[in-house]
PDB file of C-alpha atoms in Angstrom:
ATOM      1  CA  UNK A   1      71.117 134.517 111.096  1.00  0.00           C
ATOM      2  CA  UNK A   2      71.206 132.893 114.456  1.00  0.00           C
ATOM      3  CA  UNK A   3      71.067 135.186 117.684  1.00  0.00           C
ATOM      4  CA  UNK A   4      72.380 134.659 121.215  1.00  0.00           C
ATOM      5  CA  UNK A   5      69.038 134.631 122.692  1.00  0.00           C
ATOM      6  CA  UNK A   6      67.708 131.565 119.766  1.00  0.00           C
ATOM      7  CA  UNK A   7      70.761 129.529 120.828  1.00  0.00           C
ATOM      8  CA  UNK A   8      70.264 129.792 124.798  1.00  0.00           C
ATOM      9  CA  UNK A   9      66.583 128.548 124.294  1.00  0.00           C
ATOM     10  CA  UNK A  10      67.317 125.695 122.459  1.00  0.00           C
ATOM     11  CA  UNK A  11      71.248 125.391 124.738  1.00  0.00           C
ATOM     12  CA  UNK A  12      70.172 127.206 128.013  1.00  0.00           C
ATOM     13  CA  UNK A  13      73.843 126.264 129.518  1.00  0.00           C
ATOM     14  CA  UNK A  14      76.172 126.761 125.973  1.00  0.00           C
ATOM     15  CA  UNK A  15      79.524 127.857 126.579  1.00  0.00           C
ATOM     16  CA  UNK A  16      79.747 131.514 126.057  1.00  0.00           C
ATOM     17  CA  UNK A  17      82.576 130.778 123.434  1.00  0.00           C
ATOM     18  CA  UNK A  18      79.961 128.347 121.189  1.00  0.00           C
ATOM     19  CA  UNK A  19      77.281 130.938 121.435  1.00  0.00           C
ATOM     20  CA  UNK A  20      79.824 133.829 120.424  1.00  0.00           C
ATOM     21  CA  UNK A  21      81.004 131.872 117.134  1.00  0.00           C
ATOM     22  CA  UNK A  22      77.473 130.745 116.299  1.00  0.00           C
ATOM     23  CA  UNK A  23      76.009 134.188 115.950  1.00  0.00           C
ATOM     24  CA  UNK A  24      79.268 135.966 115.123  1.00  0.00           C
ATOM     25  CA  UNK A  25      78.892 137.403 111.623  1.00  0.00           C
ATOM     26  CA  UNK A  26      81.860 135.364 110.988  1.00  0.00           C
ATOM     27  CA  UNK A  27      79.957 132.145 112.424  1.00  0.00           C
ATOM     28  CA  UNK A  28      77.196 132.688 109.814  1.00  0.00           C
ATOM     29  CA  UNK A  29      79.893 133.171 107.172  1.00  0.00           C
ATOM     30  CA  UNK A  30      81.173 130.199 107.662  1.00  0.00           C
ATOM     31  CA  UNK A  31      78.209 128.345 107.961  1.00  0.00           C
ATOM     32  CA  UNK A  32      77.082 129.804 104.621  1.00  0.00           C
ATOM     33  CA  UNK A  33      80.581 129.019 103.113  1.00  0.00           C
ATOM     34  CA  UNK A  34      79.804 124.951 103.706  1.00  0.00           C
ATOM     35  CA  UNK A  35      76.081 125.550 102.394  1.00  0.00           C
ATOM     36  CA  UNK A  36      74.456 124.463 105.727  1.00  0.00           C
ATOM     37  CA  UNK A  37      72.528 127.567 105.627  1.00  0.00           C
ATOM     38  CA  UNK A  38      70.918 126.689 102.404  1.00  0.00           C
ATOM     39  CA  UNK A  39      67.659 125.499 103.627  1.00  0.00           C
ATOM     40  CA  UNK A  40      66.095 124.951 107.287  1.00  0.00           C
ATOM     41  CA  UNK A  41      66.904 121.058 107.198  1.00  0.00           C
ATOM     42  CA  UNK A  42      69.900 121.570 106.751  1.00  0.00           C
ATOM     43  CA  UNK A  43      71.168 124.366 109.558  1.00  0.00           C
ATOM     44  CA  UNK A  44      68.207 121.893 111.605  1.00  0.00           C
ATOM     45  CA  UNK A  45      70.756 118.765 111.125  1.00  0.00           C
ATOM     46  CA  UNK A  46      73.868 120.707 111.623  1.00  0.00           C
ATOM     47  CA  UNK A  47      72.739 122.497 115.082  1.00  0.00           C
ATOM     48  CA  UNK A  48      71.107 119.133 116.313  1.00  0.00           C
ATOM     49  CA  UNK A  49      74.366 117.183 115.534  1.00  0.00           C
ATOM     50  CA  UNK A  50      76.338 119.727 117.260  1.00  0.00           C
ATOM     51  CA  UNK A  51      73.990 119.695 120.357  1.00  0.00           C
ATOM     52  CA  UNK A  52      74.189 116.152 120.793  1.00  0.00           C
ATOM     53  CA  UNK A  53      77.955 115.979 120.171  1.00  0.00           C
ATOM     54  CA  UNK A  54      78.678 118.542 122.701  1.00  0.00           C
ATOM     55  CA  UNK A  55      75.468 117.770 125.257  1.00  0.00           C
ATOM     56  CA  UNK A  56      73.919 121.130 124.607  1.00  0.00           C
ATOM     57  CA  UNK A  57      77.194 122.834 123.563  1.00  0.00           C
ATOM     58  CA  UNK A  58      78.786 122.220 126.771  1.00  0.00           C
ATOM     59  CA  UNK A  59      81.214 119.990 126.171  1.00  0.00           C
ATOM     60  CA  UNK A  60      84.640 121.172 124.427  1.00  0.00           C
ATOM     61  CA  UNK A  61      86.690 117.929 124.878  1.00  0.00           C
ATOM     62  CA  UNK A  62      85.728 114.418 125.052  1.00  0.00           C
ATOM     63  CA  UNK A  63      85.811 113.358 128.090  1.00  0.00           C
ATOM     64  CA  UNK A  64      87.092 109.381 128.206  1.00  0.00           C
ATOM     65  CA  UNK A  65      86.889 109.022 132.183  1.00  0.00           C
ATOM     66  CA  UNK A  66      84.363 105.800 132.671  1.00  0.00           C
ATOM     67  CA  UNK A  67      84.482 104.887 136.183  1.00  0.00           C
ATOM     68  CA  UNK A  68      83.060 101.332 135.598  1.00  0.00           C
ATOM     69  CA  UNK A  69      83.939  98.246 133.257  1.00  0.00           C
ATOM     70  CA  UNK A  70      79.919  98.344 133.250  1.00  0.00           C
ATOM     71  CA  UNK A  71      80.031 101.315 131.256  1.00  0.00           C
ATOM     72  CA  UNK A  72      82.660 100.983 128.640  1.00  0.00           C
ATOM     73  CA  UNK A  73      81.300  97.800 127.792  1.00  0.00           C
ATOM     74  CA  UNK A  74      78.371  99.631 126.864  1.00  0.00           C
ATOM     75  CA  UNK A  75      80.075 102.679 125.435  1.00  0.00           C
ATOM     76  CA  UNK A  76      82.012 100.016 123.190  1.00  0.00           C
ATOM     77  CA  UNK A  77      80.445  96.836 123.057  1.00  0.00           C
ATOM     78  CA  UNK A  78      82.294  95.361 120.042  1.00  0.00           C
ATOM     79  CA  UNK A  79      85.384  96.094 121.506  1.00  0.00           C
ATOM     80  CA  UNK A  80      85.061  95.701 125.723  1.00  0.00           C
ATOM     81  CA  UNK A  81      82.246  93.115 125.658  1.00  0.00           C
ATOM     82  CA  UNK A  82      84.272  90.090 126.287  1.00  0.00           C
ATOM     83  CA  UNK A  83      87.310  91.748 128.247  1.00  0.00           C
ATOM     84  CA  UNK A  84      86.791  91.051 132.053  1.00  0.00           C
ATOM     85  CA  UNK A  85      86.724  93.717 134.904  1.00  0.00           C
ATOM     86  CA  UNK A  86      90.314  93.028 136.151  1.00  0.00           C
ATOM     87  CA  UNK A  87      91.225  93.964 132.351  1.00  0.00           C
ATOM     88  CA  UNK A  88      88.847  96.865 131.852  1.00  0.00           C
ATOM     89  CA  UNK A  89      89.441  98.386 135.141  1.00  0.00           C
ATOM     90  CA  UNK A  90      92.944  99.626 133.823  1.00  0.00           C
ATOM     91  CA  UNK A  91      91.471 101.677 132.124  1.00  0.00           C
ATOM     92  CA  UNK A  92      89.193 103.236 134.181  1.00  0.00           C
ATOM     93  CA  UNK A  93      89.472 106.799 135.012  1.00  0.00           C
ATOM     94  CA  UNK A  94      93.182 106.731 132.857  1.00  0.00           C
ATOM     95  CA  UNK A  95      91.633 108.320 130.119  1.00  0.00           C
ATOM     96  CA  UNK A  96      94.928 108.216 128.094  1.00  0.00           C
ATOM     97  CA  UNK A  97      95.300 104.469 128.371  1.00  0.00           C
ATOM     98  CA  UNK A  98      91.675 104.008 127.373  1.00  0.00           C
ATOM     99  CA  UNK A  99      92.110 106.402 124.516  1.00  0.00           C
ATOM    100  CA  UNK A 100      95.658 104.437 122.964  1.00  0.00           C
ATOM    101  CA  UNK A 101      93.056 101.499 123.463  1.00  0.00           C
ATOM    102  CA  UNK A 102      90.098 102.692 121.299  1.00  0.00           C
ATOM    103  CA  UNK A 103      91.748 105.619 119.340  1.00  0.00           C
ATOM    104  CA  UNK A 104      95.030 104.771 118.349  1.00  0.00           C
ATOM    105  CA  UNK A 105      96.192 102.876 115.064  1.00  0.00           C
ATOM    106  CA  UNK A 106      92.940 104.608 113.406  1.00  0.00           C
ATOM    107  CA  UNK A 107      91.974 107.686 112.045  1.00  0.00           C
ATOM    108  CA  UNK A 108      95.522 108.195 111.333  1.00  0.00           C
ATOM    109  CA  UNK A 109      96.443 108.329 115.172  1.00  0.00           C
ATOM    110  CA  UNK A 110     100.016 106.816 115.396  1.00  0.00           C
ATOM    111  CA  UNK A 111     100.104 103.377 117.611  1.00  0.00           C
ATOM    112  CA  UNK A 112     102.300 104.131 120.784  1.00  0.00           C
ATOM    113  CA  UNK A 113     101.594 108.140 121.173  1.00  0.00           C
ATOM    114  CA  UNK A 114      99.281 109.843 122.943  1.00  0.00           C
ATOM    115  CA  UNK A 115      97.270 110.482 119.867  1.00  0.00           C
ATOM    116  CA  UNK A 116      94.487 108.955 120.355  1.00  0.00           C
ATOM    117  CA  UNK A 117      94.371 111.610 123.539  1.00  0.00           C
ATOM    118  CA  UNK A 118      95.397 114.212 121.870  1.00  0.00           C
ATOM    119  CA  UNK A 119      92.850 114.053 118.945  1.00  0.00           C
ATOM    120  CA  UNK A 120      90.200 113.207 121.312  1.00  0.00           C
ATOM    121  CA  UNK A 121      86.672 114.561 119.834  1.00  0.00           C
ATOM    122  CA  UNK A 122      87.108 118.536 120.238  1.00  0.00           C
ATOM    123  CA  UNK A 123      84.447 121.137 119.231  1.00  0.00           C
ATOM    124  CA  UNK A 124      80.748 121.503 117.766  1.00  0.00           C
ATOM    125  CA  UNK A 125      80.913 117.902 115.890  1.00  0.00           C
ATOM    126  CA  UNK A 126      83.655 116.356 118.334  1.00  0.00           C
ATOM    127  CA  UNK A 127      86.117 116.029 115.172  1.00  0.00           C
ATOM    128  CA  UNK A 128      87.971 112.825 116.372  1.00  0.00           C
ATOM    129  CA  UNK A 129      91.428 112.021 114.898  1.00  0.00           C
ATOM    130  CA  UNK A 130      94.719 113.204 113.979  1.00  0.00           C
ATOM    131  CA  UNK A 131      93.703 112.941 109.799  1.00  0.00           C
ATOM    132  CA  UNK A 132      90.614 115.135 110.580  1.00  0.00           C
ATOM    133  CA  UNK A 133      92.191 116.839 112.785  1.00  0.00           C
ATOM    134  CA  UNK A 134      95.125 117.657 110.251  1.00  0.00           C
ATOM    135  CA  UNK A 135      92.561 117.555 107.257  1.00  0.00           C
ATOM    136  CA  UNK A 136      90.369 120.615 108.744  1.00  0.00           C
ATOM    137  CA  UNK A 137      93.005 122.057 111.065  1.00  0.00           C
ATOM    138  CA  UNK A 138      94.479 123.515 107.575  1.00  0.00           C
ATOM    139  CA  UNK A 139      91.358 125.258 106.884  1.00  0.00           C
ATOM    140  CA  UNK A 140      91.663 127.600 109.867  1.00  0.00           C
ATOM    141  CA  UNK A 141      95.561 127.768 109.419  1.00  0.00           C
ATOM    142  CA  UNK A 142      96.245 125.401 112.470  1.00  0.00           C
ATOM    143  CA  UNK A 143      98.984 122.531 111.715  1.00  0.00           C
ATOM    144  CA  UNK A 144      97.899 119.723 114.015  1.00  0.00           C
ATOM    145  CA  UNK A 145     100.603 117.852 112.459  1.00  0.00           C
ATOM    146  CA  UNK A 146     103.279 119.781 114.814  1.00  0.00           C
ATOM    147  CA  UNK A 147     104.511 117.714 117.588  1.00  0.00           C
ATOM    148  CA  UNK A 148     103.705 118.805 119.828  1.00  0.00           C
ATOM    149  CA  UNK A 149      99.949 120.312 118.434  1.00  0.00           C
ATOM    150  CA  UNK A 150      98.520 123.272 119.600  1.00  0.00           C
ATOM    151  CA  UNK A 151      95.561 123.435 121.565  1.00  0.00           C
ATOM    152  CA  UNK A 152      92.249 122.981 119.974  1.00  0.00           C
ATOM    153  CA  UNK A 153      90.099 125.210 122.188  1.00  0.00           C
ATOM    154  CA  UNK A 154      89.116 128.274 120.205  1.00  0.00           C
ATOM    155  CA  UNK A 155      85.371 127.547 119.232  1.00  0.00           C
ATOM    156  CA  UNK A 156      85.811 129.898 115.887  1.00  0.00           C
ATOM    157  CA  UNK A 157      88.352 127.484 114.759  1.00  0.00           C
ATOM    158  CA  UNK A 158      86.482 124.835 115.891  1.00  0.00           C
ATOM    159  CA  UNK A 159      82.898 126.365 114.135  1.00  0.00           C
ATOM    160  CA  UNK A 160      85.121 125.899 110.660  1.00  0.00           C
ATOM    161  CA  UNK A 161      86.619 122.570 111.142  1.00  0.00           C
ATOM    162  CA  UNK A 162      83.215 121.070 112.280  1.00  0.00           C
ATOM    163  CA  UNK A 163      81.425 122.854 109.283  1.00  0.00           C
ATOM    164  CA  UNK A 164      83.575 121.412 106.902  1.00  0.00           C
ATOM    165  CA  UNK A 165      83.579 118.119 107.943  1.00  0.00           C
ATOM    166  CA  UNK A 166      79.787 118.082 107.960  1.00  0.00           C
ATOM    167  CA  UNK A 167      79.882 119.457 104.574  1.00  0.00           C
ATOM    168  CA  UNK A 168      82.707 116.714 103.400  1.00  0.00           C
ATOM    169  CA  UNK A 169      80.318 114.158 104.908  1.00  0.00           C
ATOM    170  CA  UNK A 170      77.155 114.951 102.409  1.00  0.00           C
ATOM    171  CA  UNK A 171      75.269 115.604 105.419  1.00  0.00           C
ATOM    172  CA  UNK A 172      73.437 119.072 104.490  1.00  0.00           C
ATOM    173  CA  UNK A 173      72.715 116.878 100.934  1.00  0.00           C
ATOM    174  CA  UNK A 174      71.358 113.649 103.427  1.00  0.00           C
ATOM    175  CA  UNK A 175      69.503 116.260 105.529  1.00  0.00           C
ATOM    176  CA  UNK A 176      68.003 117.839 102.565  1.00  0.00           C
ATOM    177  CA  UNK A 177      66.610 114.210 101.662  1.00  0.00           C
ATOM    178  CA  UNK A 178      65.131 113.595 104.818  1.00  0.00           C
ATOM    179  CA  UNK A 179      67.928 111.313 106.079  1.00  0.00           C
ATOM    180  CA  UNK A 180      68.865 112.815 109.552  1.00  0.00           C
ATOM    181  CA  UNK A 181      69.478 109.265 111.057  1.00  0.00           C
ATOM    182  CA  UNK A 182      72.249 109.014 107.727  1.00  0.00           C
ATOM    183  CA  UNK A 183      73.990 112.447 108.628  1.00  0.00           C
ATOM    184  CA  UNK A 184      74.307 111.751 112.451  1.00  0.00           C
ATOM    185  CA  UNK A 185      76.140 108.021 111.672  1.00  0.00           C
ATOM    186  CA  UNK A 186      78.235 110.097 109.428  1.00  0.00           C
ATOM    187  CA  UNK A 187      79.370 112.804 111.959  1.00  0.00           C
ATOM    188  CA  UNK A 188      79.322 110.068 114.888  1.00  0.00           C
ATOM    189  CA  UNK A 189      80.990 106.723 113.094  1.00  0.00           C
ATOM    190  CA  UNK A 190      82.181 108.259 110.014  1.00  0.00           C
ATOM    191  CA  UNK A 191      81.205 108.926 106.166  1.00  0.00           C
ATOM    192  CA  UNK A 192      78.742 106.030 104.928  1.00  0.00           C
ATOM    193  CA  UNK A 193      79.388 105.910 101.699  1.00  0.00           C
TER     194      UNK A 193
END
């Protein structure tokens, strides 16, 4: 089981709310539910995935406030690298016009809404998307599909839809292989196979 004191050494500033649903009873449920717990590589993958998605389980939300056309070129290269600065700096610091521009019409975000806002990354895995969101929102009893949805800032909630997309994602199976680098595109550009 994982205690308070294991997750401040390796997350000295966590949120108080990630460490409580880590080393809840429940927490360990759940991670045992989704088989993470299984074997060291795997819990290893999930909790490293988690602290990079959430910088050291700090972060809650995404946060889509670049300050530079600099940056979201790097950020998104594919999609900003030929845009020029008068074009990109619209979107500066408007993080809901730079999220309709790189979320929406994907993931099952609707094109004109503030999904792609909305279903910003959230949580230990930053789920990203109103399908995920929907998809693992049911497992905790939360209908994301509501207009508008509720809030996505309880971390036990959060704990279960992360663990089952990591699960869903044949990431404890890609750990178990030896293929960290595999599991983290997974969680961070979607399932690979």
């Amino acid at each position: 089981m994982l205690t308070p004191e294991l997750i401040k050494v390796i997350a000295p500033h966590a949120r108080d709310d990630y460490v409580k649903s880590l080393t809840s009873d429940a927490g360990w449920i759940t991670l045992a539910r989704y088989k993470i717990t299984g074997n060291t590589d795997r819990l290893a993958g999930f909790l490293a995935n988690c602290m990079h998605e959430t910088g050291g389980l700090i972060i809650l939300r995404e946060s889509l406030n670049y300050k530079t056309p600099r940056r979201l070129r790097e950020v998104w290269p594919s999609r900003f690298g030929s845009k020029s600065d008068a074009e990109l700096l619209q979107l500066c610091g408007n993080e809901k016009a730079l999220a309709s521009v790189v979320y929406n019409g994907r993931m099952g975000n609707r094109p004109g809404t503030d999904d792609g806002y909305i279903f910003r990354g959230a949580g230990y895995l930053q789920t990203t998307g109103r399908e995920g969101f929907i998809k693992y929102g049911k497992l905790v009893g939360i209908d994301f599909s509501a207009d508008p949805p509720p809030s996505t800032d309880d971390a036990s909630a959060l704990l279960v839809m992360a663990a089952a997309e990591w699960a869903a994602g044949s990431c404890n199976e890609l750990c178990e292989a030896g293929n960290f680098a595999g599991a983290c595109a997974v969680i961070n550009v979607g399932n690979a196979s």
